[in-house]
Amino acid sequence: MDTIWRKKMRKLSVFVALLLIASIMLLVTACGPKEPTPTETTPGPAPTEGTTPEPKPAEPVEIPKLRIAYVPSMDVELILETTEPLKQLLIDELANHNFDVKEVEITVGTSFEAVGEALSAGSADVGFSSALVYITYDDEVDLLLTAARYDFKESSMDPMVWNKGLAERDNTKQVTGYPGLIYAGPSEYGKMLAAKVEAGEELTWEDMDGAVWAVANTSSNAGYLYPSLWLRDRFGKMISDLSNVLPGTAYPQMFAQAANETVDVFVCYADGRSGYEDQWLGELGRDKPIEEEVKVIGVTDWITNDVVIGSLVSDTMMTEGFRQAFCDSLVAISQTEAGFEAIQIFSHVGYLPGVDSEYDAMRAAQEILRDLE
């Protein structure tokens, strides 16, 4: 009997122990962390003191005044009026490059040289000038951009390519220069020279010296300097060595003289004939189209377009990053309708990075000019 009672007590003790363990487990589960359900979002960890904050944008660099000088290539008031919109366009575009320009001042120099002097002295920041000004002051100014013009649909150093017809522009391609052309007019001697070229014969110095030439002022690129280089490279002679030259002739006069056959050869820019197409058959009194009577007998070296140059000493141009920002801004502005209208007065259609080596032929032309002086 006692044995049976002890067995019952052991079973009861085991049962109580199991019941106690189950109660403890239930209590722990109820008080522990709740597992997230699939529809609940588990929040991320709270930020700590070591978290790196987002960087703040840099403060704009203030430029009190940007001073731009143009060479007096045409009427001063016309330049100032046409370029007026550039002021705000530059302020707005430079702001995109983190420069806060307070004022843009545009002036026109009293001479081409005056613009070069202003840049070299730091009294102007940027200059829109001729290539000749750049190479004259290239130790004192910085080449920023070269003005672009539309290329010709066909362009070559071969005169016969130009004799296919009047030169036409390709408005899908921009270039930084153009060639000058040596033209033979409809005089008997001019026709003889043109016939030799069309037959593939080489012209001689005697051929050149036997012609009556019309040339522009000695500082003209297409009208004097580059034709002189053309003669020098082929014959070792210059325009000053020719026997019969009418100097200082304006382009309209050249075409008139060719039409009345008082000159045999004249020099002009590549699309010169296109500008006188109507006059040739009209007031100049010819009965055949100009492209049939005025032929190309020579093609000069590449004549570089106008340039945008910067001062090497002005505080504005020495500001870190401003030079590139200005170049990028001007290129962007030229691609807008308002900007294009402001630069088209100079026959510019855009701007391309300046390459100093493109001005070597111009430097050679300047040597000719110095010799003449």
One Martini backbone bead per residue (centre of mass of N, CA, C, O) as a GRO file, in nm:
protein
  373
    1MET     BB    1   0.059   0.061  -0.022
    2ASP     BB    2   0.302   0.252   0.007
    3THR     BB    3   0.408   0.207  -0.274
    4ILE     BB    4   0.169   0.314  -0.436
    5TRP     BB    5   0.177   0.602  -0.318
    6ARG     BB    6   0.463   0.681  -0.423
    7LYS     BB    7   0.402   0.656  -0.725
    8LYS     BB    8   0.183   0.878  -0.738
    9MET     BB    9   0.365   1.112  -0.639
   10ARG     BB   10   0.567   1.106  -0.876
   11LYS     BB   11   0.361   1.167  -1.100
   12LEU     BB   12   0.269   1.438  -0.982
   13SER     BB   13   0.544   1.581  -0.995
   14VAL     BB   14   0.583   1.565  -1.299
   15PHE     BB   15   0.326   1.717  -1.379
   16VAL     BB   16   0.396   1.984  -1.234
   17ALA     BB   17   0.657   2.039  -1.384
   18LEU     BB   18   0.540   2.053  -1.669
   19LEU     BB   19   0.339   2.281  -1.607
   20LEU     BB   20   0.555   2.491  -1.531
   21ILE     BB   21   0.712   2.500  -1.801
   22ALA     BB   22   0.473   2.584  -1.980
   23SER     BB   23   0.418   2.853  -1.837
   24ILE     BB   24   0.691   2.987  -1.890
   25MET     BB   25   0.684   2.977  -2.205
   26LEU     BB   26   0.428   3.145  -2.238
   27LEU     BB   27   0.539   3.399  -2.100
   28VAL     BB   28   0.780   3.453  -2.290
   29THR     BB   29   0.621   3.479  -2.558
   30ALA     BB   30   0.438   3.722  -2.471
   31CYS     BB   31   0.701   3.922  -2.395
   32GLY     BB   32   0.829   3.907  -2.650
   33PRO     BB   33   0.911   3.967  -2.959
   34LYS     BB   34   0.747   4.052  -3.247
   35GLU     BB   35   0.686   3.917  -3.535
   36PRO     BB   36   0.679   3.999  -3.849
   37THR     BB   37   0.465   4.049  -4.089
   38PRO     BB   38   0.429   4.066  -4.432
   39THR     BB   39   0.266   4.362  -4.395
   40GLU     BB   40   0.510   4.460  -4.243
   41THR     BB   41   0.743   4.718  -4.146
   42THR     BB   42   1.075   4.735  -4.080
   43PRO     BB   43   1.251   4.941  -3.918
   44GLY     BB   44   1.517   5.116  -3.931
   45PRO     BB   45   1.782   5.247  -3.818
   46ALA     BB   46   1.881   5.481  -3.631
   47PRO     BB   47   2.045   5.754  -3.628
   48THR     BB   48   2.369   5.852  -3.582
   49GLU     BB   49   2.641   6.050  -3.507
   50GLY     BB   50   2.815   5.917  -3.768
   51THR     BB   51   2.649   6.038  -3.983
   52THR     BB   52   2.668   6.160  -4.311
   53PRO     BB   53   2.602   6.443  -4.449
   54GLU     BB   54   2.488   6.627  -4.690
   55PRO     BB   55   2.625   6.817  -4.921
   56LYS     BB   56   2.671   7.140  -4.979
   57PRO     BB   57   2.646   7.373  -5.194
   58ALA     BB   58   2.829   7.587  -5.343
   59GLU     BB   59   2.911   7.896  -5.349
   60PRO     BB   60   2.895   8.145  -5.543
   61VAL     BB   61   3.095   8.319  -5.760
   62GLU     BB   62   3.188   8.646  -5.756
   63ILE     BB   63   3.136   8.888  -6.030
   64PRO     BB   64   3.124   9.216  -6.064
   65LYS     BB   65   3.276   9.234  -6.366
   66LEU     BB   66   3.232   9.192  -6.719
   67ARG     BB   67   3.474   9.275  -6.974
   68ILE     BB   68   3.388   9.363  -7.310
   69ALA     BB   69   3.567   9.370  -7.629
   70TYR     BB   70   3.539   9.524  -7.944
   71VAL     BB   71   3.607   9.552  -8.255
   72PRO     BB   72   3.587   9.803  -8.523
   73SER     BB   73   3.429   9.639  -8.786
   74MET     BB   74   3.192   9.845  -8.735
   75ASP     BB   75   2.943   9.999  -8.631
   76VAL     BB   76   2.920  10.081  -8.308
   77GLU     BB   77   2.611  10.095  -8.254
   78LEU     BB   78   2.549   9.821  -8.383
   79ILE     BB   79   2.709   9.648  -8.190
   80LEU     BB   80   2.573   9.736  -7.924
   81GLU     BB   81   2.281   9.664  -8.002
   82THR     BB   82   2.320   9.359  -8.083
   83THR     BB   83   2.484   9.273  -7.799
   84GLU     BB   84   2.300   9.332  -7.553
   85PRO     BB   85   2.176   9.041  -7.490
   86LEU     BB   86   2.445   8.910  -7.382
   87LYS     BB   87   2.446   9.001  -7.095
   88GLN     BB   88   2.213   8.821  -6.977
   89LEU     BB   89   2.299   8.554  -7.100
   90LEU     BB   90   2.564   8.534  -6.939
   91ILE     BB   91   2.455   8.553  -6.655
   92ASP     BB   92   2.272   8.300  -6.673
   93GLU     BB   93   2.483   8.086  -6.770
   94LEU     BB   94   2.701   8.128  -6.544
   95ALA     BB   95   2.514   8.033  -6.315
   96ASN     BB   96   2.535   7.728  -6.406
   97HIS     BB   97   2.862   7.762  -6.308
   98ASN     BB   98   2.874   7.927  -6.030
   99PHE     BB   99   2.839   8.238  -6.139
  100ASP     BB  100   2.808   8.573  -6.005
  101VAL     BB  101   2.717   8.812  -6.227
  102LYS     BB  102   2.653   9.153  -6.194
  103GLU     BB  103   2.814   9.253  -6.466
  104VAL     BB  104   2.800   9.356  -6.817
  105GLU     BB  105   3.052   9.497  -7.029
  106ILE     BB  106   3.023   9.674  -7.345
  107THR     BB  107   3.274   9.748  -7.588
  108VAL     BB  108   3.445   9.967  -7.827
  109GLY     BB  109   3.715  10.011  -7.985
  110THR     BB  110   3.913  10.250  -8.150
  111SER     BB  111   4.078   9.984  -8.217
  112PHE     BB  112   4.229   9.694  -8.260
  113GLU     BB  113   4.475   9.756  -8.075
  114ALA     BB  114   4.315   9.853  -7.822
  115VAL     BB  115   4.216   9.571  -7.742
  116GLY     BB  116   4.492   9.442  -7.696
  117GLU     BB  117   4.583   9.644  -7.477
  118ALA     BB  118   4.354   9.594  -7.272
  119LEU     BB  119   4.416   9.293  -7.224
  120SER     BB  120   4.721   9.323  -7.142
  121ALA     BB  121   4.633   9.525  -6.892
  122GLY     BB  122   4.332   9.435  -6.768
  123SER     BB  123   4.081   9.634  -6.873
  124ALA     BB  124   4.007   9.360  -7.006
  125ASP     BB  125   3.881   9.028  -7.038
  126VAL     BB  126   3.733   9.026  -7.326
  127GLY     BB  127   3.782   8.951  -7.683
  128PHE     BB  128   3.657   9.055  -8.002
  129SER     BB  129   3.857   8.949  -8.280
  130SER     BB  130   4.107   8.931  -8.475
  131ALA     BB  131   4.369   8.734  -8.562
  132LEU     BB  132   4.582   8.961  -8.570
  133VAL     BB  133   4.559   9.041  -8.274
  134TYR     BB  134   4.643   8.777  -8.151
  135ILE     BB  135   4.936   8.748  -8.283
  136THR     BB  136   5.036   9.021  -8.165
  137TYR     BB  137   4.930   8.923  -7.845
  138ASP     BB  138   5.010   8.611  -7.767
  139ASP     BB  139   5.181   8.683  -7.494
  140GLU     BB  140   4.907   8.849  -7.352
  141VAL     BB  141   4.701   8.632  -7.453
  142ASP     BB  142   4.407   8.417  -7.471
  143LEU     BB  143   4.291   8.146  -7.639
  144LEU     BB  144   3.957   8.043  -7.662
  145LEU     BB  145   3.806   8.111  -7.946
  146THR     BB  146   3.657   8.028  -8.260
  147ALA     BB  147   3.495   8.129  -8.513
  148ALA     BB  148   3.209   8.019  -8.686
  149ARG     BB  149   3.137   7.888  -9.007
  150TYR     BB  150   3.009   7.791  -9.283
  151ASP     BB  151   3.066   7.563  -9.495
  152PHE     BB  152   3.141   7.425  -9.787
  153LYS     BB  153   3.030   7.187  -9.995
  154GLU     BB  154   3.290   7.272 -10.165
  155SER     BB  155   3.642   7.205 -10.086
  156SER     BB  156   3.965   7.316 -10.223
  157MET     BB  157   4.294   7.337 -10.372
  158ASP     BB  158   4.134   7.302 -10.633
  159PRO     BB  159   4.017   7.510 -10.873
  160MET     BB  160   3.809   7.315 -11.021
  161VAL     BB  161   3.607   7.292 -10.792
  162TRP     BB  162   3.522   7.601 -10.804
  163ASN     BB  163   3.438   7.577 -11.128
  164LYS     BB  164   3.150   7.434 -11.104
  165GLY     BB  165   3.058   7.694 -10.934
  166LEU     BB  166   2.902   7.837 -10.696
  167ALA     BB  167   2.937   7.895 -10.379
  168GLU     BB  168   2.822   7.684 -10.110
  169ARG     BB  169   2.664   7.641  -9.816
  170ASP     BB  170   2.693   7.436  -9.512
  171ASN     BB  171   2.458   7.422  -9.239
  172THR     BB  172   2.601   7.143  -9.097
  173LYS     BB  173   2.894   7.294  -9.101
  174GLN     BB  174   3.167   7.393  -8.903
  175VAL     BB  175   3.423   7.649  -8.931
  176THR     BB  176   3.750   7.838  -8.881
  177GLY     BB  177   3.750   7.900  -9.203
  178TYR     BB  178   3.903   8.016  -9.519
  179PRO     BB  179   3.956   8.068  -9.847
  180GLY     BB  180   4.131   8.215 -10.092
  181LEU     BB  181   4.100   8.367 -10.421
  182ILE     BB  182   4.210   8.340 -10.758
  183TYR     BB  183   4.111   8.550 -11.023
  184ALA     BB  184   3.986   8.531 -11.358
  185GLY     BB  185   3.888   8.719 -11.601
  186PRO     BB  186   3.735   8.814 -11.930
  187SER     BB  187   3.982   8.867 -12.045
  188GLU     BB  188   4.209   8.754 -12.256
  189TYR     BB  189   4.422   8.690 -12.040
  190GLY     BB  190   4.233   8.555 -11.837
  191LYS     BB  191   4.141   8.324 -12.028
  192MET     BB  192   4.421   8.201 -12.062
  193LEU     BB  193   4.467   8.121 -11.768
  194ALA     BB  194   4.211   7.945 -11.735
  195ALA     BB  195   4.284   7.741 -11.960
  196LYS     BB  196   4.536   7.625 -11.827
  197VAL     BB  197   4.401   7.515 -11.574
  198GLU     BB  198   4.185   7.336 -11.721
  199ALA     BB  199   4.435   7.170 -11.865
  200GLY     BB  200   4.660   7.123 -11.627
  201GLU     BB  201   4.848   7.362 -11.617
  202GLU     BB  202   5.118   7.536 -11.521
  203LEU     BB  203   5.191   7.815 -11.373
  204THR     BB  204   5.381   8.105 -11.414
  205TRP     BB  205   5.547   8.388 -11.347
  206GLU     BB  206   5.500   8.509 -11.627
  207ASP     BB  207   5.196   8.489 -11.615
  208MET     BB  208   5.162   8.674 -11.368
  209ASP     BB  209   5.332   8.927 -11.470
  210GLY     BB  210   5.138   8.974 -11.732
  211ALA     BB  211   4.929   9.077 -11.541
  212VAL     BB  212   4.652   9.254 -11.421
  213TRP     BB  213   4.619   9.367 -11.091
  214ALA     BB  214   4.387   9.339 -10.810
  215VAL     BB  215   4.418   9.487 -10.484
  216ALA     BB  216   4.425   9.538 -10.165
  217ASN     BB  217   4.508   9.609  -9.879
  218THR     BB  218   4.782   9.503  -9.689
  219SER     BB  219   4.576   9.400  -9.441
  220SER     BB  220   4.443   9.198  -9.622
  221ASN     BB  221   4.386   8.876  -9.645
  222ALA     BB  222   4.234   8.805  -9.926
  223GLY     BB  223   4.353   9.088 -10.075
  224TYR     BB  224   4.686   9.014  -9.996
  225LEU     BB  225   4.845   8.825  -9.798
  226TYR     BB  226   4.764   8.537  -9.910
  227PRO     BB  227   4.845   8.587 -10.206
  228SER     BB  228   5.142   8.632 -10.133
  229LEU     BB  229   5.188   8.345 -10.026
  230TRP     BB  230   5.117   8.203 -10.288
  231LEU     BB  231   5.349   8.323 -10.455
  232ARG     BB  232   5.583   8.238 -10.273
  233ASP     BB  233   5.533   7.922 -10.276
  234ARG     BB  234   5.557   7.905 -10.607
  235PHE     BB  235   5.781   8.164 -10.695
  236GLY     BB  236   5.928   8.357 -10.480
  237LYS     BB  237   5.706   8.581 -10.472
  238MET     BB  238   5.534   8.898 -10.477
  239ILE     BB  239   5.323   9.148 -10.523
  240SER     BB  240   5.564   9.359 -10.525
  241ASP     BB  241   5.685   9.205 -10.799
  242LEU     BB  242   5.481   9.307 -10.976
  243SER     BB  243   5.420   9.506 -11.263
  244ASN     BB  244   5.077   9.502 -11.245
  245VAL     BB  245   4.922   9.712 -11.000
  246LEU     BB  246   4.613   9.768 -10.819
  247PRO     BB  247   4.587   9.927 -10.536
  248GLY     BB  248   4.347   9.955 -10.291
  249THR     BB  249   4.104   9.762 -10.368
  250ALA     BB  250   3.788   9.713 -10.367
  251TYR     BB  251   3.574   9.465 -10.429
  252PRO     BB  252   3.369   9.611 -10.614
  253GLN     BB  253   3.591   9.716 -10.807
  254MET     BB  254   3.702   9.450 -10.904
  255PHE     BB  255   3.444   9.354 -11.052
  256ALA     BB  256   3.425   9.598 -11.237
  257GLN     BB  257   3.705   9.564 -11.373
  258ALA     BB  258   3.650   9.282 -11.481
  259ALA     BB  259   3.399   9.356 -11.654
  260ASN     BB  260   3.580   9.587 -11.823
  261GLU     BB  261   3.878   9.463 -11.862
  262THR     BB  262   4.119   9.614 -11.675
  263VAL     BB  263   4.153   9.330 -11.550
  264ASP     BB  264   4.277   8.990 -11.498
  265VAL     BB  265   4.342   8.991 -11.182
  266PHE     BB  266   4.195   8.882 -10.865
  267VAL     BB  267   4.113   8.914 -10.508
  268CYS     BB  268   3.927   8.692 -10.278
  269TYR     BB  269   3.689   8.544 -10.140
  270ALA     BB  270   3.529   8.242 -10.191
  271ASP     BB  271   3.219   8.391 -10.220
  272GLY     BB  272   3.235   8.646 -10.410
  273ARG     BB  273   3.057   8.582 -10.661
  274SER     BB  274   2.780   8.555 -10.515
  275GLY     BB  275   2.760   8.873 -10.440
  276TYR     BB  276   2.770   8.941 -10.785
  277GLU     BB  277   2.559   8.799 -10.966
  278ASP     BB  278   2.352   9.027 -11.038
  279GLN     BB  279   2.545   9.261 -11.121
  280TRP     BB  280   2.680   9.128 -11.364
  281LEU     BB  281   2.397   9.133 -11.536
  282GLY     BB  282   2.352   9.426 -11.475
  283GLU     BB  283   2.535   9.697 -11.403
  284LEU     BB  284   2.797   9.544 -11.541
  285GLY     BB  285   2.700   9.423 -11.839
  286ARG     BB  286   2.676   9.122 -11.861
  287ASP     BB  287   2.581   8.808 -12.060
  288LYS     BB  288   2.713   8.621 -11.842
  289PRO     BB  289   2.771   8.435 -11.599
  290ILE     BB  290   3.008   8.463 -11.356
  291GLU     BB  291   3.101   8.154 -11.354
  292GLU     BB  292   3.186   8.174 -11.670
  293GLU     BB  293   3.395   8.442 -11.645
  294VAL     BB  294   3.491   8.369 -11.350
  295LYS     BB  295   3.797   8.223 -11.257
  296VAL     BB  296   3.981   7.983 -11.090
  297ILE     BB  297   4.359   7.975 -11.029
  298GLY     BB  298   4.358   7.996 -10.701
  299VAL     BB  299   4.451   7.877 -10.361
  300THR     BB  300   4.473   7.953 -10.049
  301ASP     BB  301   4.522   7.954  -9.750
  302TRP     BB  302   4.398   7.934  -9.449
  303ILE     BB  303   4.158   8.157  -9.309
  304THR     BB  304   4.105   8.275  -9.015
  305ASN     BB  305   3.893   8.355  -8.798
  306ASP     BB  306   3.773   8.490  -8.556
  307VAL     BB  307   3.819   8.581  -8.207
  308VAL     BB  308   3.845   8.470  -7.862
  309ILE     BB  309   3.991   8.660  -7.600
  310GLY     BB  310   4.208   8.667  -7.308
  311SER     BB  311   4.321   8.769  -7.024
  312LEU     BB  312   4.626   8.718  -6.820
  313VAL     BB  313   4.558   8.954  -6.569
  314SER     BB  314   4.281   8.941  -6.491
  315ASP     BB  315   4.085   8.857  -6.229
  316THR     BB  316   3.858   8.710  -6.373
  317MET     BB  317   4.038   8.513  -6.557
  318MET     BB  318   4.190   8.403  -6.284
  319THR     BB  319   3.954   8.260  -6.199
  320GLU     BB  320   3.864   7.968  -6.101
  321GLY     BB  321   3.694   7.831  -6.389
  322PHE     BB  322   3.608   8.075  -6.577
  323ARG     BB  323   3.716   8.024  -6.856
  324GLN     BB  324   3.548   7.764  -6.914
  325ALA     BB  325   3.272   7.884  -6.848
  326PHE     BB  326   3.271   8.093  -7.072
  327CYS     BB  327   3.301   7.906  -7.312
  328ASP     BB  328   3.051   7.729  -7.255
  329SER     BB  329   2.847   7.964  -7.257
  330LEU     BB  330   2.890   8.073  -7.546
  331VAL     BB  331   2.821   7.814  -7.692
  332ALA     BB  332   2.533   7.787  -7.579
  333ILE     BB  333   2.424   8.063  -7.674
  334SER     BB  334   2.473   8.018  -7.988
  335GLN     BB  335   2.229   7.785  -7.978
  336THR     BB  336   2.041   8.016  -7.958
  337GLU     BB  337   1.836   8.244  -8.086
  338ALA     BB  338   1.938   8.498  -7.938
  339GLY     BB  339   2.244   8.443  -7.972
  340PHE     BB  340   2.257   8.420  -8.282
  341GLU     BB  341   2.166   8.713  -8.339
  342ALA     BB  342   2.414   8.851  -8.187
  343ILE     BB  343   2.649   8.707  -8.385
  344GLN     BB  344   2.562   8.743  -8.696
  345ILE     BB  345   2.688   9.023  -8.761
  346PHE     BB  346   2.982   8.854  -8.794
  347SER     BB  347   2.918   8.569  -8.931
  348HIS     BB  348   2.844   8.400  -8.694
  349VAL     BB  349   2.745   8.047  -8.581
  350GLY     BB  350   2.980   8.004  -8.368
  351TYR     BB  351   3.195   7.803  -8.141
  352LEU     BB  352   3.539   7.702  -8.112
  353PRO     BB  353   3.813   7.573  -8.025
  354GLY     BB  354   4.121   7.697  -7.992
  355VAL     BB  355   4.407   7.678  -8.230
  356ASP     BB  356   4.718   7.795  -8.261
  357SER     BB  357   4.829   7.652  -8.531
  358GLU     BB  358   4.615   7.798  -8.725
  359TYR     BB  359   4.812   8.080  -8.710
  360ASP     BB  360   5.074   8.047  -8.882
  361ALA     BB  361   4.995   8.181  -9.152
  362MET     BB  362   4.939   8.456  -9.019
  363ARG     BB  363   5.229   8.502  -8.926
  364ALA     BB  364   5.345   8.509  -9.211
  365ALA     BB  365   5.173   8.751  -9.300
  366GLN     BB  366   5.290   8.950  -9.092
  367GLU     BB  367   5.575   8.954  -9.209
  368ILE     BB  368   5.493   9.094  -9.465
  369LEU     BB  369   5.386   9.350  -9.333
  370ARG     BB  370   5.653   9.433  -9.200
  371ASP     BB  371   5.815   9.459  -9.465
  372LEU     BB  372   5.634   9.688  -9.583
  373GLU     BB  373   5.702   9.888  -9.334
   0.00000   0.00000   0.00000
